[in-house]
GROMACS .gro file of C-alpha atoms in nm:
model
  351
    1MET     CA    1   2.932  -0.397   4.933
    2PRO     CA    2   2.677  -0.412   5.256
    3PHE     CA    3   2.499  -0.725   5.301
    4ARG     CA    4   2.157  -0.581   5.284
    5LEU     CA    5   2.231  -0.359   5.010
    6TRP     CA    6   2.380  -0.663   4.815
    7MET     CA    7   2.022  -0.870   4.919
    8ALA     CA    8   1.810  -0.535   4.794
    9LEU     CA    9   2.001  -0.538   4.434
   10VAL     CA   10   1.940  -0.901   4.388
   11CYS     CA   11   1.579  -0.915   4.476
   12PHE     CA   12   1.508  -0.611   4.250
   13ALA     CA   13   1.694  -0.810   3.965
   14ILE     CA   14   1.496  -1.117   4.029
   15THR     CA   15   1.154  -0.906   4.061
   16VAL     CA   16   1.255  -0.765   3.692
   17LEU     CA   17   1.340  -1.106   3.562
   18LEU     CA   18   1.002  -1.245   3.705
   19ASN     CA   19   0.791  -0.967   3.536
   20ALA     CA   20   0.960  -0.991   3.220
   21THR     CA   21   0.912  -1.385   3.220
   22VAL     CA   22   0.557  -1.325   3.305
   23LYS     CA   23   0.490  -1.094   3.032
   24ALA     CA   24   0.637  -1.317   2.763
   25GLN     CA   25   0.449  -1.586   2.910
   26ASN     CA   26   0.104  -1.383   2.865
   27GLU     CA   27   0.215  -1.277   2.489
   28PRO     CA   28   0.070  -1.487   2.210
   29PRO     CA   29   0.328  -1.615   1.961
   30LYS     CA   30   0.511  -1.370   1.747
   31PRO     CA   31   0.420  -1.391   1.373
   32ALA     CA   32   0.649  -1.366   1.110
   33GLU     CA   33   0.476  -1.039   0.988
   34ILE     CA   34   0.169  -0.804   1.032
   35VAL     CA   35  -0.016  -0.671   0.760
   36VAL     CA   36  -0.127  -0.282   0.769
   37ASN     CA   37  -0.390  -0.174   0.485
   38GLY     CA   38  -0.316   0.218   0.421
   39SER     CA   39  -0.332   0.463   0.179
   40GLY     CA   40  -0.009   0.433   0.055
   41GLY     CA   41   0.213   0.721  -0.058
   42ALA     CA   42   0.351   0.930   0.214
   43GLN     CA   43   0.126   0.837   0.490
   44GLU     CA   44   0.281   0.493   0.420
   45ALA     CA   45   0.656   0.618   0.406
   46GLY     CA   46   0.624   0.843   0.685
   47SER     CA   47   0.471   0.545   0.917
   48LYS     CA   48   0.792   0.326   0.810
   49LYS     CA   49   1.055   0.574   0.890
   50ALA     CA   50   0.864   0.681   1.229
   51PHE     CA   51   0.707   0.370   1.351
   52PHE     CA   52   0.711   0.021   1.152
   53GLU     CA   53   1.101   0.011   1.121
   54GLU     CA   54   1.105   0.089   1.520
   55PHE     CA   55   0.830  -0.168   1.583
   56GLU     CA   56   1.036  -0.439   1.348
   57LYS     CA   57   1.349  -0.349   1.577
   58ARG     CA   58   1.156  -0.398   1.903
   59THR     CA   59   0.946  -0.704   1.798
   60GLY     CA   60   1.123  -0.859   1.490
   61ILE     CA   61   0.794  -0.897   1.349
   62LYS     CA   62   0.796  -0.764   0.981
   63VAL     CA   63   0.550  -0.486   0.890
   64VAL     CA   64   0.381  -0.547   0.559
   65ALA     CA   65   0.204  -0.256   0.422
   66THR     CA   66  -0.061  -0.283   0.146
   67SER     CA   67  -0.307  -0.020  -0.007
   68PRO     CA   68  -0.554   0.123  -0.083
   69PRO     CA   69  -0.810   0.135   0.236
   70ASN     CA   70  -1.118  -0.040   0.126
   71PHE     CA   71  -1.432  -0.040   0.380
   72ALA     CA   72  -1.599  -0.291   0.175
   73LYS     CA   73  -1.368  -0.551   0.157
   74LEU     CA   74  -1.282  -0.510   0.550
   75ALA     CA   75  -1.629  -0.583   0.612
   76ALA     CA   76  -1.642  -0.862   0.370
   77MET     CA   77  -1.384  -1.026   0.545
   78VAL     CA   78  -1.528  -0.990   0.898
   79LYS     CA   79  -1.808  -1.143   0.762
   80ALA     CA   80  -1.669  -1.464   0.598
   81GLY     CA   81  -1.434  -1.484   0.895
   82SER     CA   82  -1.099  -1.467   0.701
   83VAL     CA   83  -0.931  -1.156   0.777
   84GLU     CA   84  -0.602  -1.065   0.581
   85TRP     CA   85  -0.501  -0.750   0.751
   86THR     CA   86  -0.394  -0.681   1.113
   87ILE     CA   87  -0.477  -0.297   1.100
   88ALA     CA   88  -0.683  -0.118   0.853
   89GLU     CA   89  -0.684   0.246   0.774
   90LEU     CA   90  -1.057   0.412   0.768
   91ASP     CA   91  -1.181   0.778   0.731
   92ILE     CA   92  -1.284   0.870   1.090
   93GLU     CA   93  -1.675   0.816   0.966
   94GLU     CA   94  -1.624   0.510   0.807
   95ALA     CA   95  -1.435   0.381   1.136
   96ILE     CA   96  -1.725   0.465   1.328
   97ARG     CA   97  -1.979   0.265   1.108
   98ALA     CA   98  -1.747  -0.042   1.129
   99GLU     CA   99  -1.762   0.021   1.536
  100GLN     CA  100  -2.130   0.057   1.501
  101MET     CA  101  -2.154  -0.283   1.277
  102GLY     CA  102  -1.951  -0.482   1.525
  103LEU     CA  103  -1.671  -0.508   1.274
  104LEU     CA  104  -1.388  -0.401   1.497
  105GLU     CA  105  -1.174  -0.521   1.789
  106PRO     CA  106  -1.162  -0.294   2.110
  107ILE     CA  107  -0.852  -0.078   2.161
  108ASP     CA  108  -0.660  -0.241   2.465
  109ASP     CA  109  -0.598   0.066   2.689
  110LYS     CA  110  -0.336  -0.156   2.941
  111ILE     CA  111  -0.121  -0.158   2.614
  112VAL     CA  112  -0.209   0.178   2.415
  113ASP     CA  113  -0.147   0.483   2.615
  114ARG     CA  114  -0.359   0.745   2.494
  115SER     CA  115  -0.370   0.963   2.800
  116ARG     CA  116  -0.205   1.252   2.610
  117PHE     CA  117  -0.432   1.244   2.300
  118PRO     CA  118  -0.710   1.527   2.316
  119GLY     CA  119  -1.105   1.480   2.301
  120GLU     CA  120  -1.289   1.183   2.206
  121ALA     CA  121  -0.922   1.078   2.044
  122ARG     CA  122  -0.842   0.948   2.408
  123THR     CA  123  -1.156   0.737   2.489
  124ARG     CA  124  -1.253   0.596   2.146
  125LYS     CA  125  -1.307   0.243   2.238
  126TYR     CA  126  -1.278   0.064   1.890
  127VAL     CA  127  -1.091   0.347   1.684
  128PHE     CA  128  -0.701   0.464   1.701
  129SER     CA  129  -0.666   0.808   1.590
  130ARG     CA  130  -0.329   0.766   1.418
  131ALA     CA  131  -0.307   1.147   1.273
  132VAL     CA  132  -0.487   1.469   1.241
  133TYR     CA  133  -0.557   1.691   0.974
  134SER     CA  134  -0.736   2.014   0.929
  135THR     CA  135  -0.923   2.193   0.649
  136VAL     CA  136  -0.807   2.535   0.640
  137MET     CA  137  -0.850   2.881   0.454
  138GLY     CA  138  -0.586   2.998   0.234
  139TYR     CA  139  -0.527   3.297   0.008
  140ARG     CA  140  -0.256   3.434  -0.215
  141THR     CA  141  -0.092   3.697  -0.055
  142ASP     CA  142  -0.017   3.918  -0.375
  143ALA     CA  143  -0.395   3.978  -0.309
  144TRP     CA  144  -0.382   4.031   0.054
  145PRO     CA  145  -0.082   4.078   0.254
  146ALA     CA  146  -0.029   3.795   0.489
  147GLY     CA  147  -0.261   3.837   0.799
  148ARG     CA  148  -0.457   4.112   0.620
  149GLY     CA  149  -0.675   3.874   0.459
  150PRO     CA  150  -1.000   3.685   0.561
  151LYS     CA  151  -0.982   3.553   0.898
  152ASP     CA  152  -1.270   3.392   0.944
  153TRP     CA  153  -1.577   3.233   0.743
  154LYS     CA  154  -1.781   3.542   0.756
  155ASP     CA  155  -1.503   3.694   0.588
  156PHE     CA  156  -1.469   3.435   0.325
  157TRP     CA  157  -1.828   3.490   0.232
  158ASP     CA  158  -1.795   3.891   0.219
  159THR     CA  159  -1.734   3.907  -0.127
  160ALA     CA  160  -1.755   4.307  -0.130
  161LYS     CA  161  -1.474   4.324   0.135
  162PHE     CA  162  -1.286   4.034  -0.032
  163PRO     CA  163  -1.352   4.006  -0.371
  164GLY     CA  164  -1.213   3.748  -0.631
  165PRO     CA  165  -1.281   3.345  -0.710
  166ARG     CA  166  -1.255   3.106  -0.461
  167ALA     CA  167  -1.248   2.748  -0.448
  168MET     CA  168  -1.407   2.477  -0.239
  169GLN     CA  169  -1.423   2.096  -0.207
  170ASN     CA  170  -1.681   1.945  -0.374
  171ARG     CA  171  -1.847   1.788  -0.128
  172PRO     CA  172  -2.054   1.853   0.208
  173VAL     CA  173  -1.805   1.787   0.465
  174ASP     CA  174  -1.633   2.091   0.617
  175ASN     CA  175  -1.858   2.312   0.364
  176LEU     CA  176  -2.178   2.277   0.597
  177GLU     CA  177  -1.978   2.380   0.895
  178PHE     CA  178  -1.809   2.648   0.723
  179ALA     CA  179  -2.160   2.813   0.573
  180LEU     CA  180  -2.287   2.790   0.954
  181LEU     CA  181  -1.983   2.936   1.111
  182ALA     CA  182  -2.010   3.219   0.829
  183ASP     CA  183  -2.397   3.269   0.908
  184GLY     CA  184  -2.298   3.347   1.281
  185VAL     CA  185  -2.344   3.018   1.449
  186ALA     CA  186  -2.051   2.959   1.721
  187PRO     CA  187  -1.822   2.667   1.670
  188ASP     CA  188  -1.910   2.520   2.008
  189LYS     CA  189  -2.279   2.534   1.885
  190LEU     CA  190  -2.245   2.362   1.536
  191TYR     CA  191  -2.366   2.015   1.593
  192PRO     CA  192  -2.615   1.867   1.515
  193LEU     CA  193  -2.584   2.058   1.194
  194ASP     CA  194  -2.889   2.311   1.100
  195VAL     CA  195  -2.867   2.173   0.730
  196GLU     CA  196  -3.145   2.391   0.601
  197ARG     CA  197  -2.944   2.709   0.726
  198ALA     CA  198  -2.616   2.575   0.609
  199TYR     CA  199  -2.759   2.547   0.240
  200ARG     CA  200  -2.921   2.876   0.287
  201SER     CA  201  -2.574   3.003   0.383
  202LEU     CA  202  -2.418   2.841   0.087
  203ASP     CA  203  -2.664   2.972  -0.165
  204LYS     CA  204  -2.507   3.297  -0.142
  205ILE     CA  205  -2.144   3.213  -0.189
  206LYS     CA  206  -2.211   2.949  -0.455
  207LYS     CA  207  -2.209   3.174  -0.743
  208HIS     CA  208  -1.855   3.319  -0.608
  209VAL     CA  209  -1.693   2.948  -0.611
  210ALA     CA  210  -1.523   2.934  -0.930
  211VAL     CA  211  -1.376   2.571  -0.876
  212TRP     CA  212  -1.529   2.274  -0.650
  213TRP     CA  213  -1.209   2.080  -0.616
  214LYS     CA  214  -1.222   1.702  -0.598
  215THR     CA  215  -0.856   1.619  -0.486
  216GLY     CA  216  -0.591   1.734  -0.261
  217ALA     CA  217  -0.341   1.826  -0.517
  218GLN     CA  218  -0.596   2.040  -0.725
  219SER     CA  219  -0.687   2.235  -0.387
  220ALA     CA  220  -0.369   2.402  -0.376
  221GLN     CA  221  -0.255   2.416  -0.735
  222LEU     CA  222  -0.560   2.612  -0.781
  223LEU     CA  223  -0.409   2.909  -0.596
  224ILE     CA  224  -0.051   2.870  -0.729
  225ASP     CA  225  -0.211   2.887  -1.105
  226LYS     CA  226  -0.384   3.213  -0.984
  227GLU     CA  227  -0.722   3.051  -1.086
  228VAL     CA  228  -0.852   3.147  -0.737
  229VAL     CA  229  -0.735   3.403  -0.491
  230LEU     CA  230  -0.884   3.211  -0.199
  231GLY     CA  231  -0.978   2.848  -0.107
  232THR     CA  232  -1.013   2.594   0.119
  233ALA     CA  233  -0.740   2.283   0.143
  234TRP     CA  234  -0.594   2.037   0.404
  235ASN     CA  235  -0.294   2.182   0.571
  236GLY     CA  236  -0.029   1.964   0.445
  237ARG     CA  237  -0.109   2.062   0.076
  238TYR     CA  238  -0.083   2.431   0.160
  239PHE     CA  239   0.240   2.336   0.357
  240ALA     CA  240   0.375   2.155   0.050
  241ALA     CA  241   0.287   2.429  -0.181
  242ILE     CA  242   0.445   2.719   0.052
  243SER     CA  243   0.756   2.509   0.119
  244LYS     CA  244   0.794   2.532  -0.265
  245GLY     CA  245   0.770   2.905  -0.246
  246ALA     CA  246   0.392   2.960  -0.345
  247PRO     CA  247   0.276   3.302  -0.237
  248ILE     CA  248  -0.009   3.133   0.025
  249HIS     CA  249  -0.111   3.232   0.367
  250VAL     CA  250  -0.286   2.998   0.593
  251GLU     CA  251  -0.559   3.118   0.823
  252TRP     CA  252  -0.650   2.838   1.118
  253ASN     CA  253  -0.891   3.046   1.274
  254GLN     CA  254  -1.210   2.800   1.252
  255GLY     CA  255  -0.998   2.531   1.067
  256SER     CA  256  -1.186   2.188   1.060
  257LEU     CA  257  -1.014   1.936   1.279
  258LYS     CA  258  -1.044   1.541   1.168
  259GLU     CA  259  -0.904   1.249   1.293
  260SER     CA  260  -0.722   0.968   1.066
  261ALA     CA  261  -0.796   0.655   1.180
  262PHE     CA  262  -0.644   0.296   1.208
  263VAL     CA  263  -0.854  -0.008   1.356
  264ILE     CA  264  -0.831  -0.327   1.382
  265PRO     CA  265  -1.058  -0.591   1.197
  266LYS     CA  266  -1.268  -0.812   1.444
  267GLY     CA  267  -1.113  -1.174   1.386
  268ALA     CA  268  -0.765  -1.039   1.327
  269LYS     CA  269  -0.548  -1.314   1.410
  270ASP     CA  270  -0.268  -1.110   1.513
  271ALA     CA  271  -0.471  -0.822   1.692
  272TYR     CA  272  -0.239  -0.816   2.054
  273TRP     CA  273   0.021  -0.701   1.809
  274GLY     CA  274  -0.150  -0.469   1.599
  275GLN     CA  275  -0.221  -0.335   1.963
  276ARG     CA  276   0.146  -0.320   2.024
  277LEU     CA  277   0.228  -0.118   1.702
  278PHE     CA  278  -0.057   0.121   1.837
  279ALA     CA  279   0.159   0.140   2.144
  280VAL     CA  280   0.465   0.240   1.967
  281MET     CA  281   0.269   0.465   1.758
  282THR     CA  282   0.151   0.693   2.069
  283GLU     CA  283   0.498   0.799   2.163
  284ALA     CA  284   0.571   1.134   2.132
  285LYS     CA  285   0.899   1.155   1.984
  286LEU     CA  286   0.818   0.890   1.704
  287GLN     CA  287   0.496   1.108   1.628
  288ALA     CA  288   0.757   1.401   1.574
  289VAL     CA  289   0.921   1.192   1.350
  290TYR     CA  290   0.582   1.132   1.167
  291ALA     CA  291   0.497   1.514   1.137
  292ASN     CA  292   0.853   1.622   1.007
  293PHE     CA  293   0.811   1.378   0.712
  294ALA     CA  294   0.451   1.403   0.626
  295THR     CA  295   0.319   1.757   0.786
  296TYR     CA  296   0.030   1.542   0.947
  297PRO     CA  297   0.099   1.498   1.322
  298GLY     CA  298  -0.042   1.233   1.560
  299LEU     CA  299  -0.232   1.269   1.831
  300ASN     CA  300  -0.008   1.334   2.132
  301LEU     CA  301   0.006   1.654   2.214
  302ASP     CA  302   0.378   1.619   2.377
  303SER     CA  303   0.503   1.545   2.006
  304ILE     CA  304   0.486   1.920   1.918
  305GLN     CA  305   0.808   1.991   2.116
  306PHE     CA  306   1.004   1.716   1.938
  307THR     CA  307   0.890   1.851   1.621
  308ASP     CA  308   1.102   2.013   1.388
  309PRO     CA  309   1.074   2.436   1.485
  310LYS     CA  310   1.034   2.497   1.116
  311ILE     CA  311   0.761   2.284   1.066
  312ALA     CA  312   0.583   2.294   1.414
  313PRO     CA  313   0.393   2.632   1.352
  314GLN     CA  314   0.263   2.467   1.010
  315LEU     CA  315   0.086   2.193   1.198
  316PRO     CA  316  -0.300   2.206   1.344
  317THR     CA  317  -0.155   2.075   1.697
  318HIS     CA  318   0.061   2.378   1.743
  319PRO     CA  319  -0.054   2.588   2.041
  320ALA     CA  320  -0.100   2.881   1.875
  321ASN     CA  321  -0.342   2.694   1.629
  322LEU     CA  322  -0.520   2.413   1.809
  323PRO     CA  323  -0.732   2.646   1.989
  324ARG     CA  324  -0.867   2.864   1.700
  325GLN     CA  325  -0.983   2.572   1.559
  326PHE     CA  326  -1.285   2.315   1.610
  327TRP     CA  327  -1.315   1.933   1.589
  328GLN     CA  328  -1.544   1.804   1.349
  329ASP     CA  329  -1.833   1.547   1.477
  330ALA     CA  330  -1.762   1.225   1.329
  331ARG     CA  331  -2.046   1.079   1.473
  332TRP     CA  332  -2.262   1.305   1.330
  333TRP     CA  333  -2.120   1.251   0.978
  334ALA     CA  334  -2.113   0.887   1.021
  335ASP     CA  335  -2.484   0.898   1.086
  336ASN     CA  336  -2.582   1.155   0.831
  337GLY     CA  337  -2.279   1.135   0.589
  338ALA     CA  338  -2.426   0.932   0.290
  339ALA     CA  339  -2.771   1.179   0.305
  340MET     CA  340  -2.555   1.498   0.303
  341GLU     CA  341  -2.364   1.346   0.027
  342GLU     CA  342  -2.689   1.267  -0.186
  343ARG     CA  343  -2.838   1.642  -0.124
  344TRP     CA  344  -2.487   1.803  -0.187
  345ALA     CA  345  -2.467   1.624  -0.548
  346LYS     CA  346  -2.795   1.756  -0.629
  347TRP     CA  347  -2.741   2.128  -0.494
  348VAL     CA  348  -2.413   2.174  -0.644
  349ILE     CA  349  -2.517   2.125  -1.048
  350ALA     CA  350  -2.822   2.278  -0.958
  351LYS     CA  351  -2.861   2.640  -1.139
   0.00000   0.00000   0.00000
């Protein structure tokens, strides 16, 4: 081997060794475990399979999962200066409220690469968007053949053209947006929501809604049991039903996209290692593993190419589906959600 080449290889090896040494010196001590508080169920099982086991293999740190999510407990722990969780799952609106209340550690973009995340998920300072889901329209294909049923919320509201009982969630979230879209508001002009106009629109469909569903399981089951012919549900609920043979068609047009959030509580003692877990969770191939298991994809847009081709078209981030939907304004709901819930509770029971 020529001397110059030998020297170059030696210098390269020394540089790599020094960089690794510096990195190790800059890292805080490794704890035996970190704690991730989440919603349990399929989310926890999918996270363990896709992310937690990989993190444990790379770092030697065990990931302990607890549930359920609890915003009030997170706030109390931070204020008491005794934080049990390294990472916590919150609704995106709750996560933004926690940010506004000063309860969170910032995301370290030097560790967590979100460059392939879309929209605000790429730049949220205190919130890690761990997955995305969509509230979409679904209908029975024995009522209308696939592709020949309602194509947007204006059609959903058109009970003459598309007759039959409907189902919608018993919450204002999504429904206010859908009501405005039905009334002709363009998706990119939704926010701030014109609440009065939304309720005037909702008044027109109210008597045709046979069931205001309260759980995700109920939303799809109503179609399976033929209690309704047309409804709304989270995309994963429809996918699960369709995969078992239910005659349901999903209409992605004007679906409402939402982020599922992870945060690091302020004062978490192993916050650095929480950031390192977030870094693992940004990786496209690992997000594909999660999507294949849980049918809720991560936000790395490159992950779709690694997802099972039978599952990918059923995900909200598939290139054929994503541009047809709109991103819900989580900050608007964080600021106005409590008032909207109060008004909805009165409206939905009024005759």
